[in-house]
Coordinates of C-alpha atoms and ligand atoms in Angstrom, one line a residue:
M28 CA 0.0 0.0 0.0
T29 CA 1.3 3.5 -0.8
L30 CA 0.5 6.6 1.3
K31 CA -0.2 9.9 -0.3
N32 CA 1.2 13.1 1.1
D33 CA -1.9 15.1 1.8
S34 CA -2.5 14.5 5.5
L35 CA -6.1 15.9 5.2
D36 CA -7.1 13.3 2.6
P37 CA -8.6 10.3 4.3
S38 CA -7.8 8.1 1.3
A39 CA -4.1 8.9 2.0
V40 CA -4.2 6.7 5.0
L41 CA -6.6 4.0 4.0
P42 CA -5.4 0.5 3.0
T43 CA -6.5 -0.7 -0.4
E44 CA -6.5 -4.4 -0.1
I45 CA -9.1 -6.3 1.9
P46 CA -7.3 -8.4 4.6
A47 CA -8.1 -12.1 4.9
G48 CA -11.0 -12.8 7.3
L49 CA -12.7 -9.5 6.8
D50 CA -15.7 -9.0 4.6
R51 CA -15.8 -6.0 2.3
R52 CA -18.4 -4.0 4.3
K53 CA -16.5 -4.4 7.6
F54 CA -13.3 -3.6 5.8
I55 CA -14.7 -0.3 4.5
I56 CA -16.2 0.6 7.9
R57 CA -12.9 -0.1 9.6
S58 CA -10.9 1.8 7.0
A59 CA -13.2 4.8 7.5
V60 CA -12.6 4.8 11.2
I61 CA -8.8 4.4 10.8
G62 CA -8.9 7.2 8.2
A63 CA -10.9 9.6 10.4
A64 CA -8.5 9.1 13.3
A65 CA -5.5 9.4 11.0
V66 CA -6.7 12.6 9.5
M67 CA -7.2 14.2 12.9
T68 CA -4.0 12.9 14.4
G69 CA -1.8 13.2 11.3
C70 CA -0.7 9.6 12.1
A71 CA -0.9 6.7 9.7
R72 CA -1.0 3.1 11.0
S73 CA 1.5 0.7 9.6
E74 CA 0.5 -1.8 6.9
S75 CA 0.7 -4.6 9.4
E76 CA -1.5 -2.8 11.9
Q77 CA -4.0 -2.0 9.1
K78 CA -4.1 -5.7 8.1
G79 CA -4.5 -6.8 11.7
P80 CA -7.2 -9.2 12.9
P81 CA -10.8 -8.4 12.0
P82 CA -12.9 -6.6 14.6
A83 CA -15.3 -8.7 16.7
A84 CA -18.5 -9.6 14.8
E85 CA -21.3 -7.2 15.3
A86 CA -24.0 -8.6 17.6
P87 CA -27.1 -9.6 15.7
G88 CA -29.6 -6.8 15.6
A89 CA -27.2 -4.4 17.3
S90 CA -27.0 -0.7 17.1
A91 CA -29.9 1.1 15.6
S92 CA -27.9 4.3 15.6
A93 CA -29.6 7.6 14.9
P94 CA -29.9 8.8 11.3
P95 CA -27.0 11.0 10.1
L96 CA -27.3 14.8 10.6
S97 CA -28.1 16.8 7.5
A98 CA -24.9 17.7 5.7
D99 CA -26.1 21.3 5.2
L100 CA -26.2 22.1 8.9
D101 CA -23.5 24.6 9.8
V102 CA -22.5 22.5 12.8
V103 CA -21.7 19.7 10.4
K104 CA -19.9 21.8 7.7
K105 CA -17.6 23.8 9.9
G106 CA -15.6 20.9 11.1
V107 CA -13.3 21.3 8.1
G108 CA -12.1 24.9 8.6
P109 CA -10.2 26.5 11.5
V110 CA -12.0 26.8 14.9
M111 CA -13.9 30.1 14.8
T112 CA -16.0 29.8 18.0
T113 CA -15.7 32.6 20.6
V114 CA -16.2 32.7 24.3
D115 CA -19.4 34.8 24.2
E116 CA -21.0 32.2 21.9
F117 CA -19.7 29.3 23.9
Y118 CA -20.3 30.2 27.6
K119 CA -24.0 31.1 27.9
V120 CA -26.1 31.9 30.9
G121 CA -29.7 30.8 30.9
P122 CA -32.3 28.7 32.7
G123 CA -31.6 25.0 33.4
P124 CA -31.9 22.1 33.1
S125 CA -30.6 21.6 29.6
S126 CA -28.7 23.8 27.1
S127 CA -30.1 22.0 24.1
H128 CA -33.6 21.4 25.4
T129 CA -34.2 24.5 27.5
I130 CA -31.8 27.3 26.6
G131 CA -31.7 26.4 22.9
P132 CA -35.5 26.3 22.4
M133 CA -35.9 29.5 24.4
R134 CA -33.3 31.2 22.2
I135 CA -35.2 29.9 19.2
T136 CA -38.6 31.2 20.2
Y137 CA -37.0 34.5 21.3
D138 CA -35.3 34.7 17.9
F139 CA -38.7 34.1 16.2
Y140 CA -40.4 36.7 18.4
Q141 CA -37.7 39.3 17.3
R142 CA -38.3 38.3 13.6
A143 CA -42.1 38.5 14.0
E144 CA -41.8 42.0 15.6
K145 CA -40.2 43.2 12.3
L146 CA -43.0 42.1 10.0
P147 CA -45.0 44.9 8.3
A148 CA -47.8 46.4 10.4
D149 CA -50.5 45.2 8.0
K150 CA -49.3 41.6 8.2
L151 CA -49.2 41.8 12.0
A152 CA -52.6 43.3 12.2
R153 CA -54.0 40.0 10.7
A154 CA -52.1 37.7 13.0
T155 CA -54.2 35.5 15.3
K156 CA -52.0 32.8 16.7
L157 CA -48.4 31.7 17.5
Q158 CA -47.6 28.0 17.4
V159 CA -44.5 26.0 18.3
N160 CA -44.1 22.3 17.2
L161 CA -41.4 20.3 18.9
F162 CA -39.9 17.2 17.2
G163 CA -37.5 14.4 17.9
S164 CA -35.7 14.5 21.2
L165 CA -37.3 17.8 22.1
S166 CA -40.6 16.1 21.9
A167 CA -39.5 12.9 23.5
T168 CA -37.9 14.4 26.6
G169 CA -39.1 18.0 26.5
E170 CA -41.5 17.6 29.4
G171 CA -38.7 16.8 31.8
H172 CA -36.5 19.5 30.4
G173 CA -39.1 22.2 30.7
T174 CA -38.8 22.7 26.9
H175 CA -42.4 23.8 26.6
R176 CA -42.1 26.5 29.3
A177 CA -38.8 27.7 27.9
A178 CA -40.3 27.8 24.4
L179 CA -43.3 29.8 25.7
A180 CA -41.1 32.2 27.7
G181 CA -39.0 33.0 24.5
L182 CA -42.2 33.5 22.6
V183 CA -43.4 36.0 25.2
G184 CA -40.2 38.0 24.6
K185 CA -38.0 36.7 27.5
E186 CA -34.3 36.3 26.9
P187 CA -32.5 33.3 28.4
A188 CA -29.6 35.3 30.0
T189 CA -31.9 37.8 31.8
V190 CA -35.1 35.9 32.5
D191 CA -36.1 35.9 36.1
P192 CA -36.2 32.2 37.1
K193 CA -39.3 33.0 39.2
F194 CA -41.1 33.7 35.9
L195 CA -40.3 30.1 34.8
D196 CA -41.1 28.7 38.3
A197 CA -44.6 30.4 38.1
M198 CA -45.2 28.8 34.7
K199 CA -44.9 25.4 36.5
V200 CA -47.6 26.3 39.0
N201 CA -50.0 28.2 36.7
K202 CA -50.2 25.8 33.8
D203 CA -53.2 27.4 32.2
Q204 CA -51.9 31.0 32.4
V205 CA -52.4 33.0 29.2
Y206 CA -49.6 35.5 28.3
P207 CA -50.1 38.4 26.0
V208 CA -47.5 38.8 23.2
K209 CA -47.3 42.3 21.8
L210 CA -46.3 42.4 18.1
G211 CA -46.6 45.9 16.8
A212 CA -50.1 47.1 17.5
K213 CA -51.4 43.5 17.8
T214 CA -51.6 41.5 21.0
I215 CA -51.8 37.7 20.7
D216 CA -52.5 35.5 23.6
V217 CA -50.3 32.4 24.0
S218 CA -50.2 29.6 26.6
L219 CA -48.6 26.2 27.0
K220 CA -51.3 24.8 24.7
D221 CA -49.6 26.5 21.8
I222 CA -46.4 24.5 22.4
I223 CA -47.1 21.1 20.7
Y224 CA -45.2 17.9 21.4
D225 CA -45.1 16.6 17.8
A226 CA -43.5 13.5 16.2
T227 CA -40.6 12.0 18.2
K228 CA -39.3 10.0 15.2
G229 CA -38.9 11.0 11.6
D230 CA -36.6 12.2 8.9
F231 CA -35.2 15.2 10.8
K232 CA -32.2 17.3 9.9
H233 CA -31.3 17.3 13.6
P234 CA -32.8 15.3 16.5
N235 CA -33.6 18.6 18.2
Q236 CA -35.8 20.2 15.6
M237 CA -38.7 22.6 16.0
T238 CA -40.9 24.9 13.9
V239 CA -42.4 28.2 15.0
K240 CA -45.3 29.8 13.1
L241 CA -47.2 33.0 13.2
L242 CA -50.7 32.4 11.8
A243 CA -53.7 34.3 10.5
G244 CA -56.3 31.6 10.8
N245 CA -55.0 28.9 8.5
E246 CA -52.7 31.3 6.6
V247 CA -49.0 31.1 7.6
L248 CA -47.6 34.7 7.9
L249 CA -44.2 33.6 9.1
E250 CA -42.7 30.1 9.6
Q251 CA -39.2 29.0 10.5
E252 CA -37.7 25.6 11.0
Y253 CA -35.0 25.6 13.8
Y254 CA -32.4 23.2 15.2
S255 CA -31.1 23.3 18.8
V256 CA -27.7 21.9 17.9
G257 CA -26.2 21.5 21.4
G258 CA -24.7 23.7 24.1
G259 CA -27.4 26.3 23.6
F260 CA -26.3 26.9 20.0
I261 CA -29.1 27.3 17.5
E262 CA -29.4 27.1 13.7
W263 CA -32.3 27.4 11.3
K264 CA -33.2 26.4 7.8
G265 CA -31.0 28.4 5.5
Y266 CA -28.7 29.5 8.4
T267 CA -25.4 31.1 7.5
P268 CA -23.0 31.7 10.3
P269 CA -22.2 35.3 11.2
K270 CA -19.2 36.9 9.4
K271 CA -16.0 36.8 11.5
N272 CA -12.5 37.9 11.0
A273 CA -9.7 35.4 10.6
P274 CA -8.1 34.1 13.8
K275 CA -4.5 35.3 14.4
Y276 CA -3.5 31.7 15.1
P277 CA -5.7 29.4 13.0
F278 CA -6.0 25.8 14.3
R279 CA -8.3 22.9 13.8
L280 CA -6.5 20.4 16.0
M281 CA -5.0 20.5 19.5
K282 CA -1.6 19.7 18.0
E283 CA -1.8 22.8 15.9
L284 CA -3.0 24.9 18.9
R285 CA -0.1 23.6 20.9
A286 CA 2.4 24.3 18.1
H287 CA 1.3 27.9 18.1
A288 CA 1.7 28.1 21.9
D289 CA 5.1 26.3 22.0
G290 CA 6.4 28.0 18.9
N291 CA 5.6 31.5 20.3
K292 CA 6.9 30.5 23.8
T293 CA 3.5 31.3 25.3
T294 CA 0.5 29.5 26.6
I295 CA -2.7 28.0 25.1
A296 CA -4.6 30.7 27.0
K297 CA -2.7 33.5 25.4
I298 CA -3.1 32.0 21.9
M299 CA -6.9 31.8 22.6
L300 CA -7.0 35.4 23.8
A301 CA -5.2 36.6 20.6
N302 CA -7.8 34.6 18.5
E303 CA -10.7 36.0 20.5
T304 CA -9.6 39.6 19.8
S305 CA -8.8 39.0 16.2
I306 CA -12.0 37.1 15.4
T307 CA -14.4 39.5 17.2
G308 CA -12.5 42.8 17.1
K309 CA -12.9 43.1 20.8
S310 CA -10.2 44.3 23.2
E311 CA -8.5 42.0 25.6
A312 CA -10.2 43.9 28.4
E313 CA -13.6 43.2 26.9
V314 CA -12.9 39.5 26.5
Y315 CA -11.7 39.3 30.1
A316 CA -14.8 41.3 31.3
F317 CA -17.0 38.7 29.6
I318 CA -15.0 35.8 31.2
D319 CA -15.3 37.5 34.6
K320 CA -19.1 37.6 34.2
I321 CA -19.1 33.9 33.5
I322 CA -16.7 33.1 36.4
N323 CA -18.9 35.2 38.8
A324 CA -22.1 33.4 37.5
M325 CA -20.4 30.0 38.1
V326 CA -19.4 31.0 41.7
A327 CA -22.9 32.3 42.3
T328 CA -24.6 29.1 41.1
V329 CA -22.5 27.0 43.5
K330 CA -23.2 29.4 46.3
S331 CA -26.9 29.4 45.8
G332 CA -27.0 25.6 45.4
L333 CA -25.1 25.2 48.7
A334 CA -27.4 27.6 50.4
M335 CA -30.6 25.6 49.6
P336 CA -32.2 23.8 52.6
E337 CA -31.1 20.2 53.0
D338 CA -34.7 19.0 52.7
D339 CA -35.5 20.9 49.5
V340 CA -37.1 18.6 46.9
L341 CA -36.3 19.2 43.2
P342 CA -39.2 19.6 40.8
G343 CA -40.5 16.5 38.9
P344 CA -41.7 13.0 39.6
I345 CA -38.5 11.7 41.0
K346 CA -38.9 13.7 44.2
L347 CA -35.2 13.9 44.5
H348 CA -33.9 15.6 47.7
S349 CA -31.3 18.2 47.4
K350 CA -28.0 17.0 49.0
A351 CA -25.3 19.6 48.2
A352 CA -25.4 21.2 51.6
T353 CA -25.4 17.8 53.4
V354 CA -22.5 16.4 51.3
Y355 CA -20.5 19.6 51.9
K356 CA -21.1 19.7 55.7
R357 CA -20.3 16.0 56.2
A358 CA -17.2 16.2 54.0
M359 CA -15.9 19.0 56.1
D360 CA -16.1 16.7 59.1
D361 CA -14.2 13.9 57.5
K362 CA -11.1 13.0 59.4
Y363 CA -9.0 12.6 56.3
Q364 CA -8.0 15.8 54.5
S365 CA -7.9 14.3 51.1
D366 CA -11.5 12.9 51.5
R367 CA -12.6 16.4 52.6
G368 CA -11.3 17.7 49.3
I369 CA -13.1 15.1 47.2
G370 CA -16.3 15.5 49.2
A371 CA -16.2 19.3 48.9
L372 CA -15.5 19.2 45.2
S373 CA -18.4 16.8 44.7
A374 CA -20.7 19.1 46.8
F375 CA -19.8 22.1 44.7
A376 CA -20.7 20.2 41.5
I377 CA -23.9 18.9 43.0
A378 CA -24.8 22.4 44.2
A379 CA -24.6 23.9 40.7
S380 CA -26.2 20.9 39.1
E381 CA -29.1 21.0 41.5
E382 CA -29.6 24.6 40.6
N383 CA -29.9 23.4 37.0
G384 CA -32.4 20.8 38.1
R385 CA -34.5 23.6 39.7
G386 CA -34.5 25.4 36.3
H387 CA -32.5 28.3 37.8
L388 CA -29.8 30.2 35.9
V389 CA -26.8 28.1 34.9
I390 CA -23.9 28.4 32.6
T391 CA -23.3 26.2 29.6
A392 CA -19.8 24.8 29.9
P393 CA -20.5 23.2 27.6
T394 CA -24.2 22.3 28.4
G395 CA -26.9 22.6 31.1
G396 CA -26.7 18.9 32.0
S397 CA -23.0 19.3 32.7
A398 CA -23.5 22.6 34.5
G399 CA -22.0 21.5 37.7
V400 CA -18.6 20.4 36.4
M401 CA -16.7 23.6 35.5
P402 CA -18.3 25.7 38.3
A403 CA -17.1 23.1 40.9
I404 CA -13.5 23.5 39.7
V405 CA -13.8 27.3 39.4
Y406 CA -15.3 27.6 42.9
G407 CA -12.7 25.3 44.4
L408 CA -9.8 27.3 42.8
L409 CA -11.1 30.7 43.6
E410 CA -13.1 30.4 46.8
E411 CA -11.3 27.6 48.5
R412 CA -7.7 27.7 47.3
K413 CA -7.7 31.4 46.6
V414 CA -5.9 31.0 43.3
D415 CA -5.2 34.3 41.5
R416 CA -8.2 35.3 39.4
Q417 CA -6.1 35.9 36.3
K418 CA -5.0 32.3 36.3
V419 CA -8.6 31.2 36.5
R420 CA -9.4 33.5 33.5
D421 CA -6.6 31.8 31.6
G422 CA -8.0 28.5 32.6
M423 CA -11.4 29.5 31.2
L424 CA -9.7 30.2 27.9
A425 CA -7.9 26.9 27.8
A426 CA -11.1 25.1 28.7
A427 CA -12.9 26.9 26.0
A428 CA -10.3 25.7 23.5
V429 CA -11.0 22.1 24.6
G430 CA -14.8 22.6 24.2
Y431 CA -14.4 24.3 20.8
L432 CA -12.4 21.3 19.5
C433 CA -14.9 18.8 20.7
K434 CA -17.7 20.8 19.1
H435 CA -15.7 21.2 15.9
H436 CA -14.9 17.6 15.4
A437 CA -17.5 15.7 17.4
T438 CA -20.5 17.1 19.3
L439 CA -21.7 18.7 22.5
S440 CA -25.2 17.4 22.1
A441 CA -26.4 14.4 24.1
A442 CA -29.1 13.9 21.5
E443 CA -26.2 13.3 19.0
G444 CA -23.5 11.7 21.2
G445 CA -24.9 10.7 24.6
C446 CA -23.5 11.9 27.9
Q447 CA -19.9 11.6 26.9
A448 CA -20.6 14.7 24.8
E449 CA -21.8 16.6 27.8
I450 CA -20.2 15.4 31.0
G451 CA -17.2 14.0 29.2
V452 CA -16.4 17.3 27.4
A453 CA -17.1 19.3 30.6
S454 CA -14.7 17.1 32.5
S455 CA -12.1 17.5 29.8
M456 CA -12.5 21.3 29.8
A457 CA -12.3 21.4 33.6
A458 CA -9.1 19.4 33.6
A459 CA -7.5 21.9 31.1
L460 CA -8.8 24.7 33.4
A461 CA -7.1 23.2 36.5
A462 CA -3.8 22.5 34.7
T463 CA -3.7 26.0 33.2
A464 CA -4.5 27.7 36.6
Y465 CA -1.5 25.9 38.0
D466 CA 0.8 27.1 35.2
A467 CA 1.2 23.7 33.5
D468 CA 2.8 23.7 30.1
S469 CA 0.8 23.1 27.0
K470 CA 1.6 19.3 26.9
I471 CA 0.3 18.8 30.4
V472 CA -2.9 20.8 29.6
E473 CA -3.5 18.6 26.6
N474 CA -2.8 15.4 28.6
A475 CA -5.1 16.4 31.4
A476 CA -7.9 17.2 28.9
E477 CA -7.3 14.0 27.0
S478 CA -7.3 11.8 30.0
A479 CA -10.6 13.3 31.4
L480 CA -12.3 12.9 28.0
E481 CA -10.9 9.4 27.4
H482 CA -12.5 8.0 30.6
H483 CA -15.9 9.2 29.6
L484 CA -16.0 7.7 26.2
G485 CA -19.1 5.6 25.6
M486 CA -21.1 7.2 28.4
T487 CA -24.7 7.1 27.5
C488 CA -27.5 9.6 28.2
D489 CA -30.5 8.1 30.0
P490 CA -32.1 10.7 32.3
V491 CA -34.8 9.1 34.5
A492 CA -38.3 10.3 33.6
G493 CA -36.6 12.7 31.2
Y494 CA -35.5 15.0 34.1
V495 CA -31.9 16.2 34.2
Q496 CA -31.5 14.9 37.8
V497 CA -30.7 11.2 37.8
P498 CA -28.0 10.4 36.8
C499 CA -27.0 13.9 35.8
I500 CA -26.5 15.6 39.2
E501 CA -24.1 13.0 40.6
R502 CA -22.6 12.7 37.2
C503 CA -21.5 16.3 37.4
A504 CA -19.7 15.4 40.7
F505 CA -17.9 12.5 39.0
G506 CA -17.0 14.7 36.1
A507 CA -15.4 17.3 38.4
V508 CA -13.5 14.6 40.4
K509 CA -12.3 12.9 37.2
A510 CA -11.2 16.3 35.9
W511 CA -9.1 16.8 39.0
T512 CA -7.8 13.2 38.8
A513 CA -6.8 13.8 35.2
Y514 CA -4.9 16.9 36.2
A515 CA -3.2 15.1 39.0
I516 CA -2.1 12.3 36.8
A517 CA -1.0 14.6 33.9
S518 CA 1.0 16.9 36.2
N519 CA 2.7 14.0 38.0
E520 CA 3.5 11.7 35.0
I521 CA 6.3 12.3 32.5
A522 CA 4.3 14.3 30.1
S523 CA 6.1 13.2 26.9
R524 CA 5.3 9.6 27.7
H525 CA 1.5 10.2 27.7
R526 CA 0.5 7.8 24.9
V527 CA -2.8 9.1 23.7
D528 CA -3.2 12.5 22.2
F529 CA -6.3 14.7 22.6
D530 CA -7.1 14.8 18.9
A531 CA -7.2 11.0 18.7
T532 CA -9.6 10.9 21.7
V533 CA -11.9 13.5 20.1
A534 CA -11.9 11.3 16.9
A535 CA -13.0 8.4 19.2
L536 CA -15.7 10.6 20.7
A537 CA -17.1 11.5 17.3
Q538 CA -17.0 7.8 16.1
T539 CA -18.5 6.6 19.4
A540 CA -21.3 9.2 19.1
K541 CA -22.0 8.1 15.6
D542 CA -22.2 4.4 16.5
M543 CA -24.1 4.8 19.7
N544 CA -27.6 3.3 19.7
S545 CA -30.1 6.1 19.5
K546 CA -31.9 4.9 22.6
Y547 CA -29.0 6.2 24.6
K548 CA -29.1 9.7 23.2
E549 CA -31.3 11.7 25.4
T550 CA -34.5 9.8 24.6
S551 CA -35.1 8.3 28.0
E552 CA -35.9 5.0 26.3
A553 CA -33.1 2.9 27.8
G554 CA -30.5 2.5 30.5
L555 CA -31.4 4.0 33.9
A556 CA -34.4 5.7 32.4
L557 CA -35.8 2.2 31.8
S558 CA -34.5 0.3 34.9
V559 CA -35.4 2.9 37.5
V560 CA -39.0 2.5 38.5
L561 CA -40.6 5.5 40.1
C562 CA -43.3 4.9 42.7
Ligands
LIG27 S1 -27.4 11.8 31.4 FE1 -25.8 13.3 30.9 S2 -26.2 14.0 28.8 FE2 -28.1 13.0 29.6 S3 -29.2 14.7 30.4 FE3 -28.0 13.9 32.1 S4 -26.1 15.0 32.1 FE4 -27.1 15.5 30.2

């Protein structure tokens, strides 16, 4: 077999002969996986490796994976160019419990509300009704995620970052409440009845799909098909991404990002800061001011979670008792100092995640379901260890780089990739944050992020009763502890001997997401969602 020189061409690294013992279909699939990993890592396997033993036979009837995403979604297309995501797109403040099922739908209906407002007055004068149809995973698990309330709140003109959580809490109590929506001179009444749980299965462009309509009787005055593509990001039919300037240090892989940092004798955080300013045109002070807002919101969410009474019960049918305060108090009484640390870190993560479960304001880092992981590390560093704030800011930038790369090459959406895409990515980000805050060099930052992600690969999403509580809240604690463990290993091992690079693990994340049975992708149709019986 010969290898071509273009490292971005998958065919350059694919074997051409079918090895003995492997049928053609399996050979093609295996070659595609090898090719994807090789393209991302720039590493070709030897001929003997490629001709190695065939993979284990597929179990009969296995893996009804979800249909592929539509190729014209921007989230699919942009994996080929340099990373262009910025912190103000990535870290979003909004109501829990889910970035894709709560914040995304709320951003969608708020976007539609803003579009509708701009319609000509004569059109608006004829409007009689606003209607939202939820499809796919949004329909299957929307009830437990508060998707209908979030969608209604956006339609009423409430913005996720500034909505008073009490407004959403009141919606839970007054289910028949009618809200007036002012569009020009016209007022249209809307209620939860206008948010329709539609087909859960179908030929969707994205599993989190919805349509919003403004009607005049049966006539459609304005209609838009939207997709909540993960982490609170949204797209719509015909979406074109906003124009941005070129990054100063273009990269599409961790190894390229590290090459910029090492080649310029600086840190990943400083490279990310330079890219933020070049892409957005903002000053460094403006970027840091935004990061400070996010850091402060993370600290606030942990504090308010810890302050909740120990007998508080989270909303929903699970009747789950809050336990952040109890875990924290008891951890502080532990006779072993190391156990106190693990207990406290877990309590911080549980506190922020319980706030998410309450539908209170959380920060996507990268999602609502994983909203306890990064805040736990931020809180631990700033409030407990009194680490210098600038180091935590740098950590937030390095963590963002990790999140961007996972979004760029894999997914942040549990509906696409299961829980590895949420808690796994959050843990990886948090490991990079901790390593950066302690001045680790770029290789250690990469190794820590890689290790945390590696040990979440394959983790499925199976929220009990569709509520982001079980396993999600404790899962945030484990994500935070694993992040710290990953940093501890990375900073204590000989960094150059770390065998797995981050880009290879992101390739594995993408492939695992693709192969995962759709039942384990935020549908609440399998796993714990099936085996836990509520009484
Ligand atoms: S199981 Fe994981 S991915 Fe699924 S809702 Fe919970 S935290 Fe999110």
